Amino acid sequence: MNEYRKAFRIIWNIISILILLSIVIIIFVPQPFILKSLPVCEWQRVYDKPCYFCGMGRALTSLAHGHIYKAISFNWLSIPFVILLLANEIIWVLNRRKKS
């Protein structure tokens, strides 16, 4: 069981670092550059219906620049998604501090 716990911690560390990097990129890289780099939604292309993450890239960049209503108009799930990401980062930082 201890091996699974170590594996979980390693994966959690990697994911948390990637989330932190993504947050930094979204805040500091210009919004038009990020939006130009986003791929077309494969689900939308194939089924001609939006998926749950359609508009999430635009919504996250809008949130990072303080445009809450614009973010909600792109994808209302961006608000709970960001709350979950931030909660993960806070718990991860507190956990890292406790271990030090």
Coordinates of N, CA and C in Angstrom, one line a residue:
M1 N 0.8 -1.2 0.0 CA 0.0 0.0 0.0 C 0.9 1.3 0.0
N2 N 2.0 1.2 0.6 CA 2.9 2.3 0.7 C 3.4 2.7 -0.7
E3 N 3.6 1.7 -1.6 CA 4.0 2.0 -3.0 C 3.0 2.8 -3.7
Y4 N 1.7 2.5 -3.5 CA 0.6 3.2 -4.2 C 0.6 4.6 -3.7
R5 N 0.8 4.8 -2.4 CA 0.8 6.2 -1.8 C 1.9 7.0 -2.4
K6 N 3.1 6.4 -2.6 CA 4.2 7.1 -3.2 C 3.9 7.5 -4.6
A7 N 3.4 6.5 -5.3 CA 3.0 6.8 -6.7 C 2.0 7.9 -6.9
F8 N 1.0 7.9 -6.0 CA 0.0 8.9 -6.0 C 0.6 10.3 -5.8
R9 N 1.5 10.3 -4.8 CA 2.2 11.6 -4.5 C 3.0 12.1 -5.7
I10 N 3.7 11.2 -6.3 CA 4.5 11.6 -7.5 C 3.6 12.2 -8.6
I11 N 2.5 11.5 -8.9 CA 1.6 11.9 -9.9 C 0.9 13.2 -9.5
W12 N 0.6 13.3 -8.3 CA -0.1 14.6 -7.8 C 0.9 15.8 -7.9
N13 N 2.2 15.5 -7.6 CA 3.2 16.6 -7.7 C 3.3 17.0 -9.2
I14 N 3.4 16.1 -10.1 CA 3.6 16.4 -11.5 C 2.3 17.2 -12.0
I15 N 1.2 16.7 -11.7 CA -0.1 17.4 -12.1 C -0.1 18.8 -11.5
S16 N 0.2 18.9 -10.3 CA 0.1 20.2 -9.6 C 1.1 21.2 -10.2
I17 N 2.3 20.7 -10.6 CA 3.3 21.6 -11.2 C 2.8 22.0 -12.6
L18 N 2.2 21.1 -13.3 CA 1.7 21.4 -14.7 C 0.5 22.4 -14.6
I19 N -0.3 22.3 -13.5 CA -1.4 23.2 -13.3 C -0.8 24.6 -13.0
L20 N 0.2 24.7 -12.2 CA 0.8 25.9 -11.8 C 1.5 26.6 -13.1
L21 N 2.1 25.8 -13.9 CA 2.7 26.3 -15.1 C 1.6 26.9 -16.1
S22 N 0.5 26.1 -16.2 CA -0.6 26.6 -17.0 C -1.1 27.9 -16.5
I23 N -1.3 28.0 -15.2 CA -1.8 29.3 -14.7 C -0.9 30.4 -15.0
V24 N 0.4 30.2 -14.8 CA 1.4 31.3 -15.1 C 1.4 31.6 -16.6
I25 N 1.3 30.6 -17.5 CA 1.2 30.9 -18.9 C 0.0 31.7 -19.3
I26 N -1.2 31.2 -18.8 CA -2.4 31.9 -19.1 C -2.4 33.4 -18.6
I27 N -1.7 33.7 -17.5 CA -1.7 35.0 -17.0 C -0.7 35.9 -17.8
F28 N 0.5 35.4 -18.1 CA 1.5 36.2 -18.7 C 1.7 36.2 -20.2
V29 N 1.2 35.1 -20.9 CA 1.2 35.1 -22.3 C 0.0 35.8 -22.9
P30 N 0.2 36.7 -23.9 CA -0.9 37.4 -24.5 C -2.1 36.5 -24.9
Q31 N -3.3 37.0 -24.6 CA -4.5 36.2 -24.9 C -4.6 35.8 -26.4
P32 N -4.4 36.7 -27.3 CA -4.5 36.3 -28.7 C -3.6 35.2 -29.1
F33 N -2.4 35.2 -28.6 CA -1.4 34.1 -28.9 C -2.0 32.7 -28.4
I34 N -2.5 32.7 -27.2 CA -3.0 31.5 -26.6 C -4.2 31.0 -27.4
L35 N -5.1 31.9 -27.7 CA -6.4 31.6 -28.4 C -6.0 31.0 -29.8
K36 N -5.0 31.6 -30.5 CA -4.6 31.1 -31.8 C -4.0 29.7 -31.7
S37 N -3.4 29.4 -30.6 CA -2.8 28.1 -30.4 C -3.8 26.9 -30.0
L38 N -5.0 27.3 -29.6 CA -5.9 26.3 -29.2 C -6.4 25.4 -30.3
P39 N -6.5 24.1 -30.1 CA -7.1 23.3 -31.2 C -8.6 23.4 -31.4
V40 N -9.1 23.0 -32.5 CA -10.5 22.9 -32.7 C -11.0 21.7 -32.0
C41 N -12.2 21.9 -31.4 CA -12.8 20.8 -30.6 C -13.2 19.6 -31.5
E42 N -12.6 18.5 -31.3 CA -12.8 17.3 -32.1 C -14.3 16.8 -32.0
W43 N -14.8 16.9 -30.8 CA -16.2 16.5 -30.6 C -17.2 17.4 -31.4
Q44 N -16.9 18.7 -31.4 CA -17.7 19.7 -32.1 C -17.6 19.4 -33.6
R45 N -16.4 19.1 -34.0 CA -16.2 18.8 -35.5 C -16.9 17.6 -35.9
V46 N -16.8 16.5 -35.2 CA -17.4 15.2 -35.6 C -18.9 15.2 -35.4
Y47 N -19.4 15.6 -34.2 CA -20.8 15.5 -33.9 C -21.6 16.8 -34.1
D48 N -21.0 17.8 -34.4 CA -21.6 19.1 -34.6 C -22.4 19.6 -33.3
K49 N -21.9 19.2 -32.2 CA -22.5 19.6 -30.9 C -21.3 20.0 -30.0
P50 N -21.5 21.0 -29.2 CA -20.4 21.4 -28.3 C -20.2 20.4 -27.1
C51 N -19.0 20.2 -26.7 CA -18.7 19.3 -25.6 C -18.7 20.2 -24.3
Y52 N -18.5 19.5 -23.2 CA -18.5 20.3 -21.9 C -17.3 21.2 -21.8
F53 N -16.3 21.0 -22.6 CA -15.1 21.8 -22.5 C -15.0 22.8 -23.6
C54 N -16.0 22.9 -24.5 CA -16.0 23.8 -25.6 C -16.0 25.3 -25.0
G55 N -15.1 26.1 -25.5 CA -15.0 27.4 -25.0 C -14.2 27.6 -23.7
M56 N -13.7 26.5 -23.2 CA -12.9 26.5 -21.9 C -11.6 27.3 -22.0
G57 N -10.9 27.2 -23.1 CA -9.7 28.0 -23.3 C -10.0 29.5 -23.3
R58 N -11.0 29.9 -24.0 CA -11.3 31.3 -24.1 C -11.8 31.7 -22.7
A59 N -12.6 30.9 -22.0 CA -13.1 31.2 -20.7 C -12.0 31.4 -19.7
L60 N -11.0 30.5 -19.7 CA -9.9 30.5 -18.8 C -9.0 31.8 -19.0
T61 N -8.8 32.1 -20.2 CA -8.0 33.3 -20.5 C -8.8 34.5 -20.1
S62 N -10.1 34.5 -20.3 CA -10.9 35.7 -19.9 C -10.9 35.8 -18.3
L63 N -11.0 34.7 -17.6 CA -10.9 34.7 -16.2 C -9.6 35.2 -15.7
A64 N -8.5 34.8 -16.3 CA -7.2 35.2 -15.9 C -7.0 36.7 -16.0
H65 N -7.8 37.4 -16.9 CA -7.7 38.8 -17.1 C -8.8 39.5 -16.4
G66 N -9.6 38.8 -15.6 CA -10.6 39.5 -14.8 C -12.0 39.6 -15.4
H67 N -12.2 39.0 -16.6 CA -13.5 39.2 -17.3 C -14.4 38.0 -17.0
I68 N -15.0 38.1 -15.8 CA -15.8 37.0 -15.3 C -17.0 36.7 -16.2
Y69 N -17.8 37.7 -16.5 CA -19.0 37.5 -17.3 C -18.7 37.0 -18.7
K70 N -17.6 37.5 -19.2 CA -17.2 37.0 -20.6 C -16.8 35.5 -20.5
A71 N -16.1 35.1 -19.4 CA -15.8 33.7 -19.2 C -17.0 32.9 -19.1
I72 N -18.0 33.3 -18.3 CA -19.2 32.5 -18.1 C -19.9 32.4 -19.5
S73 N -19.9 33.4 -20.3 CA -20.6 33.3 -21.6 C -19.9 32.3 -22.5
F74 N -18.5 32.2 -22.4 CA -17.8 31.2 -23.2 C -18.1 29.8 -22.7
N75 N -18.0 29.6 -21.4 CA -18.3 28.2 -20.8 C -18.5 28.4 -19.3
W76 N -19.7 28.2 -18.8 CA -20.1 28.4 -17.4 C -19.3 27.5 -16.5
L77 N -18.9 26.4 -17.0 CA -18.1 25.4 -16.1 C -16.7 25.9 -15.8
S78 N -16.3 27.0 -16.4 CA -14.9 27.5 -16.1 C -14.8 28.0 -14.7
I79 N -15.9 28.5 -14.1 CA -15.8 29.0 -12.7 C -15.6 27.8 -11.8
P80 N -16.4 26.7 -11.8 CA -16.1 25.6 -10.9 C -14.7 24.9 -11.2
F81 N -14.4 24.9 -12.5 CA -13.1 24.3 -12.9 C -11.9 25.1 -12.3
V82 N -12.0 26.4 -12.3 CA -10.9 27.2 -11.8 C -10.9 27.1 -10.2
I83 N -12.0 27.0 -9.6 CA -12.1 26.8 -8.2 C -11.4 25.5 -7.8
L84 N -11.7 24.4 -8.5 CA -11.1 23.1 -8.3 C -9.6 23.2 -8.5
L85 N -9.2 23.8 -9.5 CA -7.7 23.9 -9.8 C -7.0 24.7 -8.7
L86 N -7.6 25.8 -8.3 CA -7.0 26.6 -7.2 C -7.0 25.9 -5.9
A87 N -8.1 25.2 -5.6 CA -8.1 24.4 -4.4 C -7.1 23.3 -4.4
N88 N -6.9 22.7 -5.5 CA -5.8 21.7 -5.6 C -4.4 22.3 -5.3
E89 N -4.2 23.5 -5.9 CA -2.9 24.1 -5.7 C -2.7 24.6 -4.3
I90 N -3.7 25.1 -3.6 CA -3.6 25.5 -2.2 C -3.3 24.3 -1.4
I91 N -4.0 23.2 -1.6 CA -3.8 22.0 -0.8 C -2.4 21.4 -1.0
W92 N -2.0 21.5 -2.3 CA -0.7 20.9 -2.7 C 0.4 21.8 -2.0
V93 N 0.3 23.1 -2.0 CA 1.3 24.0 -1.3 C 1.3 23.7 0.2
L94 N 0.1 23.7 0.8 CA 0.1 23.4 2.2 C 0.7 22.1 2.6
N95 N 0.4 21.1 1.8 CA 0.9 19.7 2.0 C 2.5 19.7 1.9
R96 N 3.0 20.5 0.9 CA 4.5 20.6 0.7 C 5.1 21.3 1.9
R97 N 4.4 22.3 2.4 CA 5.0 23.1 3.6 C 5.0 22.2 4.8
K98 N 4.0 21.4 5.0 CA 3.9 20.5 6.1 C 5.0 19.5 6.1
K99 N 5.3 19.0 4.9 CA 6.4 18.0 4.8 C 7.8 18.6 5.1
S100 N 8.0 19.9 4.8 CA 9.3 20.5 5.0 C 9.7 20.7 6.4

